Tab-separated table of C-alpha atoms and ligand atoms in Angstrom:
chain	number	residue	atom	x	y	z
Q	566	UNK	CA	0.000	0.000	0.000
Q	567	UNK	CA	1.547	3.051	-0.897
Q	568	UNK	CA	1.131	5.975	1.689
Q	569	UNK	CA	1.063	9.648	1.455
Q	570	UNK	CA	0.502	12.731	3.680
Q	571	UNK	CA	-2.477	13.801	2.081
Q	572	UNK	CA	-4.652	12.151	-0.404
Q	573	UNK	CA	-7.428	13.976	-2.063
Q	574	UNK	CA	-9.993	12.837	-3.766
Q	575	UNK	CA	-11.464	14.428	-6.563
Q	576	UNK	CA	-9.544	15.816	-9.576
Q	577	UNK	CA	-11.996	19.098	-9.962
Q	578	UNK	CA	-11.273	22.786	-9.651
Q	579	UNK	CA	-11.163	22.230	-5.436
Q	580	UNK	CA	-8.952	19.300	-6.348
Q	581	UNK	CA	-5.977	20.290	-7.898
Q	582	UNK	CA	-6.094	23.843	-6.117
Q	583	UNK	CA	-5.969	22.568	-3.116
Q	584	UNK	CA	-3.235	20.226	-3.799
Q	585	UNK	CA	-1.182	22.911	-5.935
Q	586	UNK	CA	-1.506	24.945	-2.378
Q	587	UNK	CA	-0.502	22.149	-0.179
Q	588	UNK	CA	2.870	22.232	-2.307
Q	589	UNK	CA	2.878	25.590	-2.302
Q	590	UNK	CA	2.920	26.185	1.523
Q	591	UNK	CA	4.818	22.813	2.207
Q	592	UNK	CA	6.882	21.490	-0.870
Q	593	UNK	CA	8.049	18.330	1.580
Q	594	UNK	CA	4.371	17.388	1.968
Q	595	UNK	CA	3.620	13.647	-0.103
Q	596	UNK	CA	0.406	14.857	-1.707
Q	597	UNK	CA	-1.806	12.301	-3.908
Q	598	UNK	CA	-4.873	13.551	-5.966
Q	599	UNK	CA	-7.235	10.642	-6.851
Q	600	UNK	CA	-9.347	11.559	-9.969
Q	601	UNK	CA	-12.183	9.224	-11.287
Q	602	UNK	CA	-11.772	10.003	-14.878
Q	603	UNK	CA	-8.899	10.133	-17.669
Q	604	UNK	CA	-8.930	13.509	-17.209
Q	605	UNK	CA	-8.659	15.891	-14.471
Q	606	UNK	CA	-10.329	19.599	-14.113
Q	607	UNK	CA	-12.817	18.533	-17.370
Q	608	UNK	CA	-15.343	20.218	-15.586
Q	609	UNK	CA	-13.398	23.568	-14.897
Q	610	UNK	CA	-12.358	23.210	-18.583
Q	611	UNK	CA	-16.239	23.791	-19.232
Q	612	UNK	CA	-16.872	26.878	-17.187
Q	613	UNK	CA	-18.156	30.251	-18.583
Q	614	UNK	CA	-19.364	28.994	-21.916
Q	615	UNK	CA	-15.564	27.388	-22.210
Q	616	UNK	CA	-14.059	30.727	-21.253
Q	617	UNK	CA	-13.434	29.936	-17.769
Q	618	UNK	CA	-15.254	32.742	-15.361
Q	619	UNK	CA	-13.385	32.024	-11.964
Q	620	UNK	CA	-14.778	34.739	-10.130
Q	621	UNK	CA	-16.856	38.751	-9.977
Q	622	UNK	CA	-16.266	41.880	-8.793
Q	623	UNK	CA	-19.060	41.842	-6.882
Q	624	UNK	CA	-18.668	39.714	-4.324
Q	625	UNK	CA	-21.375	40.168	-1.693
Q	626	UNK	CA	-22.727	37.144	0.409
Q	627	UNK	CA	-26.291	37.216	-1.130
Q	628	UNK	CA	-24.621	35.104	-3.923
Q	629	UNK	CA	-24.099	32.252	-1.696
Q	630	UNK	CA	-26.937	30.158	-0.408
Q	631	UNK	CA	-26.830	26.929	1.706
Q	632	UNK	CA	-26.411	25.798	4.986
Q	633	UNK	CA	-22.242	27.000	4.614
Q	634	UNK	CA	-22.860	29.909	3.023
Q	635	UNK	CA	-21.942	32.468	6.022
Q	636	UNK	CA	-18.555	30.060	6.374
Q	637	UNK	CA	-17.888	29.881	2.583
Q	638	UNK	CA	-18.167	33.913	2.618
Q	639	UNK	CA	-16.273	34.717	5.723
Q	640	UNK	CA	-13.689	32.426	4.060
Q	641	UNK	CA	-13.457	34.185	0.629
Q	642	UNK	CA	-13.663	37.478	2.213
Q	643	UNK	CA	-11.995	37.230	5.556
Q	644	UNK	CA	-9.079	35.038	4.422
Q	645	UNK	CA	-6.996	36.923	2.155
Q	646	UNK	CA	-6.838	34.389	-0.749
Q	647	UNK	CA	-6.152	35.746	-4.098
Q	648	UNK	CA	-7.389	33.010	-6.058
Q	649	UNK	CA	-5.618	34.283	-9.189
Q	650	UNK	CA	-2.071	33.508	-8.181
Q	651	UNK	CA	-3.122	29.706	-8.517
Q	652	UNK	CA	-2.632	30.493	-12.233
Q	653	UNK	CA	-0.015	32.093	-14.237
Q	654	UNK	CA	-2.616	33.555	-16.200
Q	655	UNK	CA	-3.367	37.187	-16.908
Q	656	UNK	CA	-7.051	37.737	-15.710
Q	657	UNK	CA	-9.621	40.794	-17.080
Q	658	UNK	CA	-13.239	41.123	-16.469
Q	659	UNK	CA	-16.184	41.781	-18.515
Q	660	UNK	CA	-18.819	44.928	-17.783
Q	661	UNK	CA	-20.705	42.943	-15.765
Q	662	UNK	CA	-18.011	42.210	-13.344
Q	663	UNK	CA	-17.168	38.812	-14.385
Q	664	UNK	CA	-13.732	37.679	-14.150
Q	665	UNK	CA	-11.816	35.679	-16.685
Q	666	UNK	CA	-8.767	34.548	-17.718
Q	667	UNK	CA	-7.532	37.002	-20.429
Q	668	UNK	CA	-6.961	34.452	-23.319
Q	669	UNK	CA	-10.855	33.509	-22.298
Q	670	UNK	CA	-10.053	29.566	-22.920
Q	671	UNK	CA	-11.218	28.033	-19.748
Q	672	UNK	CA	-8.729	24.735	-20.701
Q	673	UNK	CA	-5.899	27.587	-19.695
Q	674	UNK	CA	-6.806	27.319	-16.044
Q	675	UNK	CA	-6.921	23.500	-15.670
Q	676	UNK	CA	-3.488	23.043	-17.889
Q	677	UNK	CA	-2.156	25.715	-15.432
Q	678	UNK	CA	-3.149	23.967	-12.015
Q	679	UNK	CA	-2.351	20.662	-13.725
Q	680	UNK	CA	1.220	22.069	-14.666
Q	681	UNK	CA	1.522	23.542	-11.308
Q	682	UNK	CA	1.072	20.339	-9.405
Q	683	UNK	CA	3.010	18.147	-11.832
Q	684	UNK	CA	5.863	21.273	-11.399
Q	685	UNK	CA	5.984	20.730	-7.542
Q	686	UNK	CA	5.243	16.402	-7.575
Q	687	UNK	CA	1.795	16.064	-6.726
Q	688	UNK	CA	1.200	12.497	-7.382
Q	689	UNK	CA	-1.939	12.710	-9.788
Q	690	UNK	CA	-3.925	9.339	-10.208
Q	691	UNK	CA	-6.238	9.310	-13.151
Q	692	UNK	CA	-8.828	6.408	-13.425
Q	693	UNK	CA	-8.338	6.455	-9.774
Q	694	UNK	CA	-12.363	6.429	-8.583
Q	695	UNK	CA	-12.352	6.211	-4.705
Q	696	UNK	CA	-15.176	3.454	-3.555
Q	697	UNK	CA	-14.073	3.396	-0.035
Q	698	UNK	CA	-12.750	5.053	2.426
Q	699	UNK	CA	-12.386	4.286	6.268
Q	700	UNK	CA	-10.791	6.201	9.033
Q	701	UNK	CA	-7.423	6.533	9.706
Q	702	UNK	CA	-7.326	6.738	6.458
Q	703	UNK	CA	-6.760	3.654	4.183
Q	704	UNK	CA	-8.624	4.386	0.749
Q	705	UNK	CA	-9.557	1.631	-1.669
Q	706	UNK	CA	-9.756	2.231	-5.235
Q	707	UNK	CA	-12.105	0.740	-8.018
Q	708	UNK	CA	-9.277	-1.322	-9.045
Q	709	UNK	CA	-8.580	-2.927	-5.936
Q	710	UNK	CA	-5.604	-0.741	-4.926
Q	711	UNK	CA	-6.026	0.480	-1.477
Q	712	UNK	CA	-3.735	4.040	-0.689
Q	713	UNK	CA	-2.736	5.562	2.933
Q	714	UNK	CA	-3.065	8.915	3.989
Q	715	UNK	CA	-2.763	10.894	7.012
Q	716	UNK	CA	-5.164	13.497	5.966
Q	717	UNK	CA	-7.873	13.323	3.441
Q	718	UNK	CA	-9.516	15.834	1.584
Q	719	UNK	CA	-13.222	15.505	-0.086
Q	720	UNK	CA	-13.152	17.228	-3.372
Q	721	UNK	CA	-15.602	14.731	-4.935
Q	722	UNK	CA	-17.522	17.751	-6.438
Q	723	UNK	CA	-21.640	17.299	-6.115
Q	724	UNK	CA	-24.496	16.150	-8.708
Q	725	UNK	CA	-24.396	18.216	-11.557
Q	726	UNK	CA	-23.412	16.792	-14.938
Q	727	UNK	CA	-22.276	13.043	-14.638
Q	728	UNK	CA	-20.372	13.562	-17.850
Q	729	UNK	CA	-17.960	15.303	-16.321
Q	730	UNK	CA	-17.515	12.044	-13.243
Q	731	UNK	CA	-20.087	14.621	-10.883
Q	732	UNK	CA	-22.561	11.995	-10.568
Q	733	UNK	CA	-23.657	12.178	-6.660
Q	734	UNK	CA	-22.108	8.953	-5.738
Q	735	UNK	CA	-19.337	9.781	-3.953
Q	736	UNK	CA	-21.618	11.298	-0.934
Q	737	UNK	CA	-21.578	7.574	0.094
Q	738	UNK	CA	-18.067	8.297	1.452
Q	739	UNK	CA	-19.358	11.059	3.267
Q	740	UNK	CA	-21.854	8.784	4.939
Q	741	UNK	CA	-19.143	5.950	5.672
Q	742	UNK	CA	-17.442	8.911	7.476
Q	743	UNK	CA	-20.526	9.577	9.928
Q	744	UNK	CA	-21.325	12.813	7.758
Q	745	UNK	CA	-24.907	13.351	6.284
Q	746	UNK	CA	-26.278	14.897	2.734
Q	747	UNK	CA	-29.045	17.701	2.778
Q	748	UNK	CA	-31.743	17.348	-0.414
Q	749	UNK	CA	-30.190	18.400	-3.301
Q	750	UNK	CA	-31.416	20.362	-6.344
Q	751	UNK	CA	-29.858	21.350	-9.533
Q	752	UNK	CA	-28.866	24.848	-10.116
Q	753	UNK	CA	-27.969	27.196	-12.764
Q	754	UNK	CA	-30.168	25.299	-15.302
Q	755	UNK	CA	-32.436	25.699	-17.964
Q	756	UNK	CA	-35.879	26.091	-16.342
Q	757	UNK	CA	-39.366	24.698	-18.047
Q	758	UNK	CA	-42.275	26.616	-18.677
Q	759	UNK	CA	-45.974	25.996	-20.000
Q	760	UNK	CA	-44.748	25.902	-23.167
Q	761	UNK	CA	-47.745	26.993	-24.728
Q	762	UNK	CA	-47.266	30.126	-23.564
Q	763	UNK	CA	-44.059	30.437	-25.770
Q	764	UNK	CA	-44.649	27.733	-28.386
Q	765	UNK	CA	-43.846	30.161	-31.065
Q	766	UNK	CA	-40.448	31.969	-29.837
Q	767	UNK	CA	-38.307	28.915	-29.878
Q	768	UNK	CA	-35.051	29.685	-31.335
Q	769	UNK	CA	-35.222	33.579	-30.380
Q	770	UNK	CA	-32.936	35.042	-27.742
Q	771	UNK	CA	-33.862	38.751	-26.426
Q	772	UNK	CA	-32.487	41.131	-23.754
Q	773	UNK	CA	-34.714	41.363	-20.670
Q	774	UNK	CA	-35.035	42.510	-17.211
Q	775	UNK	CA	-36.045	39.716	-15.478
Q	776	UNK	CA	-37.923	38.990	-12.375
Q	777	UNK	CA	-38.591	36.277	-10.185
Q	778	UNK	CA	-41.646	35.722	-7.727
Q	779	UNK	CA	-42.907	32.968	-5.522
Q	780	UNK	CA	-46.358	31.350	-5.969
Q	781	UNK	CA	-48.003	34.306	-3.814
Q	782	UNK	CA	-46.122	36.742	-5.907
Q	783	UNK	CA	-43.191	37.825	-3.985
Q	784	UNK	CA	-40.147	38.852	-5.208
Q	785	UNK	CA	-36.718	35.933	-5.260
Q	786	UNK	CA	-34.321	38.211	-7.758
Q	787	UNK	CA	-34.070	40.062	-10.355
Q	788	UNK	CA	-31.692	40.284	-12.991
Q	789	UNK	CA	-31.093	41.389	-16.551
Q	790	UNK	CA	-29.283	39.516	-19.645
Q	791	UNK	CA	-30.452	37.265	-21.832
Q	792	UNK	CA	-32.969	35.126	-22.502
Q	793	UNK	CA	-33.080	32.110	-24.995
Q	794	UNK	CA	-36.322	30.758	-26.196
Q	795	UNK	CA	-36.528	26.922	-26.508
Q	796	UNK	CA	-38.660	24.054	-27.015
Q	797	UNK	CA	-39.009	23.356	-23.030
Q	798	UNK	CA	-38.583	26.933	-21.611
Q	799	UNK	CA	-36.003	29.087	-21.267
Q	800	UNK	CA	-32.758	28.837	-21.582
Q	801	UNK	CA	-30.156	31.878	-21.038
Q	802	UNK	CA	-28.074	33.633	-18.968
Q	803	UNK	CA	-30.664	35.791	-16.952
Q	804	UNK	CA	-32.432	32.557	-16.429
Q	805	UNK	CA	-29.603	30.695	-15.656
Q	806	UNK	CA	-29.016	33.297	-12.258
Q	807	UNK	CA	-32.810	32.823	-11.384
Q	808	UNK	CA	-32.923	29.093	-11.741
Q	809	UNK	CA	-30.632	29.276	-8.640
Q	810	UNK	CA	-33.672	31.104	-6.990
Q	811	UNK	CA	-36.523	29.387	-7.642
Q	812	UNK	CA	-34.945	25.950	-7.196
Q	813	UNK	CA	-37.438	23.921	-4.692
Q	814	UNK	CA	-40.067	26.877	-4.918
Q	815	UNK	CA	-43.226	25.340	-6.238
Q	816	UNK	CA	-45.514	27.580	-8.351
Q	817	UNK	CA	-43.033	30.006	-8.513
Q	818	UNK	CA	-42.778	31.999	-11.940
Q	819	UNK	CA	-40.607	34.461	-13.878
Q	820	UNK	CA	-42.118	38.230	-15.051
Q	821	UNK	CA	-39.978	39.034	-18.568
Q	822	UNK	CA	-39.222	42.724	-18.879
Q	823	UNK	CA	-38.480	43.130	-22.924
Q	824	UNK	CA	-36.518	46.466	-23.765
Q	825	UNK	CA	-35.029	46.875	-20.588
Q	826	UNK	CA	-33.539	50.512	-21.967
Q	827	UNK	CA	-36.808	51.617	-22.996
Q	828	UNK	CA	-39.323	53.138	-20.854
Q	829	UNK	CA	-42.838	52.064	-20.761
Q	830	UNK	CA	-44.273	55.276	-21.768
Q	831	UNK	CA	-42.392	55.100	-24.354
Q	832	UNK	CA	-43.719	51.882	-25.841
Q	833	UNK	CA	-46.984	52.955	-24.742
Q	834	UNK	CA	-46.541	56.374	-27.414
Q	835	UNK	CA	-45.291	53.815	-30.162
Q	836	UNK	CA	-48.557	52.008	-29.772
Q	837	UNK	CA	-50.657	54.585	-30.060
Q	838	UNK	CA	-48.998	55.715	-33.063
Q	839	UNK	CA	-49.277	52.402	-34.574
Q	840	UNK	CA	-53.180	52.233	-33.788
Q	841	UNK	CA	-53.571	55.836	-35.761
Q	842	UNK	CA	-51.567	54.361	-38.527
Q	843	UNK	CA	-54.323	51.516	-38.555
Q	844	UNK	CA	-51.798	49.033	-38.251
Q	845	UNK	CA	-53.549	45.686	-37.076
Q	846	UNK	CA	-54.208	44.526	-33.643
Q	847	UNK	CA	-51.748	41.203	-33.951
Q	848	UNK	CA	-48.859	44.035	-35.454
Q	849	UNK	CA	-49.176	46.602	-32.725
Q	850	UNK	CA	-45.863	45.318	-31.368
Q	851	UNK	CA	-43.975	45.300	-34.864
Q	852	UNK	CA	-40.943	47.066	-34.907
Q	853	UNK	CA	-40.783	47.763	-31.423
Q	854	UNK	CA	-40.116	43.620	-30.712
Q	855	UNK	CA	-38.750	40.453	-32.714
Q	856	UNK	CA	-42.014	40.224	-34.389
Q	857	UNK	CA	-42.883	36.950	-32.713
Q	858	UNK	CA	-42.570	38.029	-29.188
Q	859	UNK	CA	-44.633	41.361	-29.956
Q	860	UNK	CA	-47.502	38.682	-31.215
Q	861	UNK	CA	-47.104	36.247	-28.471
Q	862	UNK	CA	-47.957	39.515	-26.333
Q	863	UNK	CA	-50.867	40.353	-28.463
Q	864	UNK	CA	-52.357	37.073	-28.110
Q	865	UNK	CA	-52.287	37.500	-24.444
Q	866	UNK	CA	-53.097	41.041	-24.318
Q	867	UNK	CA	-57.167	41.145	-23.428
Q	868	UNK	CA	-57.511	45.106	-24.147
Q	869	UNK	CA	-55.750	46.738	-27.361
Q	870	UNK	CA	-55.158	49.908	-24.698
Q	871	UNK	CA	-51.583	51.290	-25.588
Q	872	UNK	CA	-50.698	51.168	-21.629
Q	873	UNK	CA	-51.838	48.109	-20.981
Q	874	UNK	CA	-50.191	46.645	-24.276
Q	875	UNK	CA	-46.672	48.709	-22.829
Q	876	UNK	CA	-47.485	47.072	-19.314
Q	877	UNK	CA	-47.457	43.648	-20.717
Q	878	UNK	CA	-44.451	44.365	-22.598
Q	879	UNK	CA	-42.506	44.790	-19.120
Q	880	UNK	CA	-44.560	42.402	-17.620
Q	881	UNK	CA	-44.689	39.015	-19.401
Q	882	UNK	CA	-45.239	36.278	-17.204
Q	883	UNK	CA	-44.117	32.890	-17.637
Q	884	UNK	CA	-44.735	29.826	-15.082
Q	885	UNK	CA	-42.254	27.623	-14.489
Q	886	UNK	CA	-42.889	23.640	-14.528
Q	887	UNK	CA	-39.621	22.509	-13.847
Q	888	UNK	CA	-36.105	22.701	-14.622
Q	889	UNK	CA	-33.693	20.696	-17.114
Q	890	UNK	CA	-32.433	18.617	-14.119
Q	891	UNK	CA	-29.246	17.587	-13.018
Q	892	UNK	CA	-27.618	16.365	-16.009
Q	893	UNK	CA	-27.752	20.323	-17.310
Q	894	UNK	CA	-27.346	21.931	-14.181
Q	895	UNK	CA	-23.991	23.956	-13.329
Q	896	UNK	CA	-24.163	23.500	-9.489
Q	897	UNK	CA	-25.614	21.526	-7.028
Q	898	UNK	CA	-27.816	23.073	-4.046
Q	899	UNK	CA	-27.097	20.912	-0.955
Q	900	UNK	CA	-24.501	19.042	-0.115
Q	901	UNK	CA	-22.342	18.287	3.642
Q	902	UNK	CA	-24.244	20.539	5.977
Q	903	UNK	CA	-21.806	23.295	7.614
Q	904	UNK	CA	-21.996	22.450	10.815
Q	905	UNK	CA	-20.357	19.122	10.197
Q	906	UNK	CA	-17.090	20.902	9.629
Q	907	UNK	CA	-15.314	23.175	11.632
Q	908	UNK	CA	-13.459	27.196	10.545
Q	909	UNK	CA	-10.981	24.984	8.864
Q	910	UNK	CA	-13.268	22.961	7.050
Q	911	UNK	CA	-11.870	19.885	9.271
Q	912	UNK	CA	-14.937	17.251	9.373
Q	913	UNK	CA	-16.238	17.117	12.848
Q	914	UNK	CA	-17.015	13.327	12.518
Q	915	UNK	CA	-13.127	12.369	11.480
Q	916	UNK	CA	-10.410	13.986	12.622
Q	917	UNK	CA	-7.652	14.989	9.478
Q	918	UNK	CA	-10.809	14.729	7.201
Q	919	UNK	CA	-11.176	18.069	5.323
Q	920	UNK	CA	-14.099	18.964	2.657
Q	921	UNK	CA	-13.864	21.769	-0.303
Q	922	UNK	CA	-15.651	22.757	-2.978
Q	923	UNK	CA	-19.595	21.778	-4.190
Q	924	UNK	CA	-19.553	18.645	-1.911
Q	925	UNK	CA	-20.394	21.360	1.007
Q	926	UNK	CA	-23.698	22.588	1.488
Q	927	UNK	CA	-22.914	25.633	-0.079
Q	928	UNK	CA	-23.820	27.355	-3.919
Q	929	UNK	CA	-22.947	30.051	-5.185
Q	930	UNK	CA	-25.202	32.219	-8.312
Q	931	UNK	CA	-23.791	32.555	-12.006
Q	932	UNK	CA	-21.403	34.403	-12.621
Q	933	UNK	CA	-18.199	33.355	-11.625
Q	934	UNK	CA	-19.136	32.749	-7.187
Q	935	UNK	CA	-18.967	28.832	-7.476
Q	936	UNK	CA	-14.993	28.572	-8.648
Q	937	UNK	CA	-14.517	31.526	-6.586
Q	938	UNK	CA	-15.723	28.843	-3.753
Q	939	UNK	CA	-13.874	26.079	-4.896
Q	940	UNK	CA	-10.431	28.049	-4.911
Q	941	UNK	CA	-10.389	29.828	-1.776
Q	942	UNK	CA	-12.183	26.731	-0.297
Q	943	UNK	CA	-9.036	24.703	-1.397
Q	944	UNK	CA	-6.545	27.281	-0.567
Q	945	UNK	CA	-8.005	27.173	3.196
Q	946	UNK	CA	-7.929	24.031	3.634
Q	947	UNK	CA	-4.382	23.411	2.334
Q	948	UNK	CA	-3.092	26.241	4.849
Q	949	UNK	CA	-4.964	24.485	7.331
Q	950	UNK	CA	-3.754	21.363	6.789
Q	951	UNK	CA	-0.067	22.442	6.706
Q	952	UNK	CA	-1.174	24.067	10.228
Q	953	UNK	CA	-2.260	27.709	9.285
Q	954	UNK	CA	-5.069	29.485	11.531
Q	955	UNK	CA	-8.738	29.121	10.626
Q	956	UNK	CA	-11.508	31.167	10.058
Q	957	UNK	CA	-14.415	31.235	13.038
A	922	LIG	C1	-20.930	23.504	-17.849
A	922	LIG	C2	-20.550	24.179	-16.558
A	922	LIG	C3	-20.158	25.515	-16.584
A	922	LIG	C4	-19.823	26.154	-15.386
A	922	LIG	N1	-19.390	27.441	-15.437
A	922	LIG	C5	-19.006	28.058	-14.307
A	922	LIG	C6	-18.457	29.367	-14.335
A	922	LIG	O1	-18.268	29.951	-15.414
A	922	LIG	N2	-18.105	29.940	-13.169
A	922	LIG	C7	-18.244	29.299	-11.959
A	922	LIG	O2	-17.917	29.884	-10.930
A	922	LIG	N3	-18.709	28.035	-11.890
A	922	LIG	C8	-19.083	27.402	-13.027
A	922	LIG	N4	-19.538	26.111	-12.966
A	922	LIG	C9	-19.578	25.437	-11.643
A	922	LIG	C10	-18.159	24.981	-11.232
A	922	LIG	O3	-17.534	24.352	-12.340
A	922	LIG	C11	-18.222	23.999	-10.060
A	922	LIG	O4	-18.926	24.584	-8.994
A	922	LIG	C12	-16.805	23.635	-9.601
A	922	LIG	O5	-16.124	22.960	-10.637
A	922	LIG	C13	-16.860	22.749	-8.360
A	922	LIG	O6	-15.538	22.367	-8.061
A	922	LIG	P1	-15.257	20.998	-7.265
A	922	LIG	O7	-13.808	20.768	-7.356
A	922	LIG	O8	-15.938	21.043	-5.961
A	922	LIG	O9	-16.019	19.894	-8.137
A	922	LIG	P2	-15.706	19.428	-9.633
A	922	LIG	O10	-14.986	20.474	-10.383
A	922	LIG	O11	-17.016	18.955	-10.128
A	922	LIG	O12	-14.690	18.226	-9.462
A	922	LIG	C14	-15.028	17.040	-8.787
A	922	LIG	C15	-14.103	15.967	-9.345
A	922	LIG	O13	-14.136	14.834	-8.493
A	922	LIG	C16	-14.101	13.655	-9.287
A	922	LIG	N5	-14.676	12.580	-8.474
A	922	LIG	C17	-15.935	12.460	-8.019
A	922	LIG	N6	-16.055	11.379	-7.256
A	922	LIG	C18	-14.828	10.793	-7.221
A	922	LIG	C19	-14.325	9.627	-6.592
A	922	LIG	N7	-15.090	8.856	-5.831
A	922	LIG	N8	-13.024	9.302	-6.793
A	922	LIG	C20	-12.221	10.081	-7.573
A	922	LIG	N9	-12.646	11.190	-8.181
A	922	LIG	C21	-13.942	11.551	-7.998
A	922	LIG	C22	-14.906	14.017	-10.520
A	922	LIG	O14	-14.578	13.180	-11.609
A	922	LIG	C23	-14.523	15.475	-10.720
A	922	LIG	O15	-13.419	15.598	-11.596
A	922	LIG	C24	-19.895	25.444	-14.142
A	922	LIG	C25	-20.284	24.108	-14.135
A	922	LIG	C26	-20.613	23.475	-15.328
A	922	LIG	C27	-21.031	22.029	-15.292
C-alpha cells in the first residue's frame, strides 16, 4: 500500500487547487490527488461557456446560499486568498463584473493547475475512482488498490453533470465517514415553462429585465441579460441566475421585462402611433419587438389599450414547470451541511478529514461565485492542513 501525507480525492477545480496549495505552503508534503476520470479539471475546462469565469467583482454574500454559506463567505472574504495567483494567467473582467482569464479559454486554467502540481510532484492518479474510504485513512480504489493517507480531503464535487464524473455517488463516502447529505437540487439550469405560452419563440434570444416571484407573488431576484427561447422553456443567462432562486419553490414563476432601456411610456406612445396608422391589432408590437414576441404579447393582451399593451411588454409572465435537471445543471444546491465541519473545514465526525468545494452545502449564483468557492475553499484548507489558523 503506498502511503502519502495527504490524499485527495477528486480531480476538480477544489482538487488540484488545493493540492497545488498544499505544495505551495509545504513542498516536503507527499500529496496524492485521486481523480475518477482520464482527465482531471474537465469540468473547470467547461466553465463560462468554455471561457473559464473564476470569479466577480461583486462579491457580496447574497450570492451564496446553503447551509455554509456564512462560512464559505467569511472564508473568501476574511481570508486573504487571491485566487488568481493559482494560475499564471493574466485575468480581465467583462462589464458585468465577471472575471476571466484574459486568453478567455477556460482549458488555460486547468493546464495551469495541472502544470503547477506536476511542477511541484503532486502524485496525480487518473482512473483512480475512490469506492471506499475508512478512518485513519486507508482508501480503496475501483481497481482494488487500497492508498494511505494521514489526511484526506473531499473534493468529490456534487451532482451536476455526470459527464464530467459529478454523478452524486461519492456522498456515500461522506456517509461511511458519519457525515450526512441535505436534499439536493440542480442549479444554474435551464428552467421549463408551459410551453404553450411560448410555443412560437423557440429559437429567439432577447435582452430582458427579469424577475422572479414565488407562488403568492413575492419577489426571489431580479436580474437582466439574456434570454433564450426553446422548445421546453427558457434557456439563457438571466435565467440561468434565477434558476438558482426558484430551485425547490413550487408555483413560482418568472415576469420578462423586454426592452429593458426603454421606458414604458415610451412603448406605450409607439402604440398609439401604430393604432392611428391603422396598423392591425396582432402588429401593434412590430418594430418595437422580434415580431414573434410582440404577437405572443398580443395574443395575451385582453384590451388593445396602448398602456396596458406597454405594461405587458414589461410584464410578461411565464410559469415555471420545472427545470432541465441535473444532467444540465452547473451546481448543485445541498450538499455536507456546515456544521459538520469546523473554521478549517476539518470534518467534525473524522479527525484529518477536510471537505472543499460543491460537496459542502454551499452554492454560489452565475457568474463566476462557485470557482470563486472552490479556490479559496481549497486554498483554506491546504493552509490548514499544513497548520495555518482558521476562520471562526
Ligand atoms: C458547464 C458548466 C459551466 C460552469 N461554469 C461556471 C463558471 O463559469 N463559473 C463558476 O464559478 N462556476 C461554473 N460552474 C460550476 C463549477 O464548475 C463547479 O462549482 C466547480 O467545478 C466545483 O468544483 P469541485 O472541485 O468542488 O467539483 P468538480 O470540479 O465537479 O470536481 C469534482 C471531481 O471529483 C471527481 N470525483 C468524483 N467522485 C470521485 C471519486 N469517488 N473518486 C475520484 N474522483 C472523484 C470528478 O470526476 C470530478 O473531476 C460550471 C459548471 C458546469 C457544469
Amino acid at each position: 500500500m503506498q502511503n502519502f501525507d495527504v490524499v485527495i480525492i477528486g480531480g476538480g477545480a477544489a482538487g488540484l487547487a488545493c493540492a497545488a496549495a498544499l505544495k505551495r505552503e509545504d513542498g516536503s508534503l507527499d500529496v496524492a490527488v485521486c481523480e475518477k476520470g482520464e482527465r482531471a479539471g474537465r469540468k473547470l475546462a467547461a466553465t463560462g461557456n468554455g471561457q473559464g469565469n473564476i470569479s466577480n467583482l461583486d462579491m457580496s454574500p447574497a450570492h451564496y446560499h446553503g447551509s455554509a454559506a456564512s462560512l464559505a463567505y467569511g472564508i473568501i472574504s476574511g481570508g486573504g486568498y487571491d485566487i488568481k495567483s493559482l494560475f499564471d494567467c493574466l485575468f480581465v473582467s467583462d462589464r458585468s463584473g465577471r472575471v476571466y482569464p484574459a486568453g478567455k479559454q477556460a482549458s488555460s486554467l486547468s493546464d495551469c493547475l495541472i502544470r503547477s502540481c506536476s511542477r511541484s510532484g503532486v502524485k496525480l492518479l487518473l482512473n483512480a475512482a475512490v469506492t471506499q474510504i475508512e478512518k485513519g485513512f486507508v482508501l480503496t480504489l475501483a481497481s482494488g488498490e487500497k492508498l494511505g493517507a494521514r489526511t484526506a480531503v473531499f473534493a468529490f464535487g456534487g451532482a451536476a453533470q455526470r459527464q464530467f464524473g459529478t454523478d452524486g455517488k461519492s456522498y456515500s463516502l461522506a456517509h461511511s465517514m458519519g457525515h450526512t447529505v441535505t436534499g439536493l437540487l440542480p442549479c444554474i439550469v435551464q428552467l421549463k415553462c408551459g410551453t404553450q405560452h411560448i410555443k412560437t419563440l423557440k429559437g429567439i434570444r432577447a435582452e430582458c429585465l427579469v424577475r422572479a416571484h414565488d407562488k403568492g407573488g413575492a419577489p426571489l431576484c431580479e436580474t437582466s441579460g439574456d434570454v433564450i427561447f426553446t422548445d421546453y422553456g427558457v434557456s439563457g443567462n438571466a435565467v440561468f441566475y434565477c434558476s438558482s432562486y426558484v430551485a425547490g419553490k413550487e408555483g413560482a414563476y418568472l415576469s420578462l421585462g423586454f426592452l429593458p432601456s426603454v421606458r414604458e411610456e415610451e412603448i406605450a406612445r409607439n402604440v398609439a402611433l401604430k393604432k392611428e396608422l391603422g396598423y392591425p391589432d396582432s402588429e401593434l408590437l412590430c418594430g418595437t419587438l422580434h415580431n414573434q414576441i410582440g404577437r405572443a404579447i398580443m395574443r395575451r393582451c385582453a384590451s388593445t389599450d396602448p398602456k396596458v399593451i406597454a405594461h405587458a411588454v414589461k410584464n410578461f409572465t411565464l410559469p415555471i414547470e420545472g427545470s432541465l435537471g441535473f444532467d444540465y445543471a452547473q451546481v448543485t444546491r445541498g450538499g455536507i451541511p456546515a456544521d459538520e465541519v469546523d473554521g478549517c473545514l476539518q470534518s467534525k465526525k473524522a479527525d484529518g478529514l477536510y471537505i472543499i468545494g460543491e460537496a459542502l452545502d454551499v452554492d454560489g449564483d452565475c457568474g463566476g461565485y462557485n470557482l470563486t468557492w472552490a479556490f479559496a475553499s481549497a486554498m483554506h484548507a491546504a493552509k490548514a492542513i499544513c497548520g495555518g489558523t482558521c476562520y471562526d
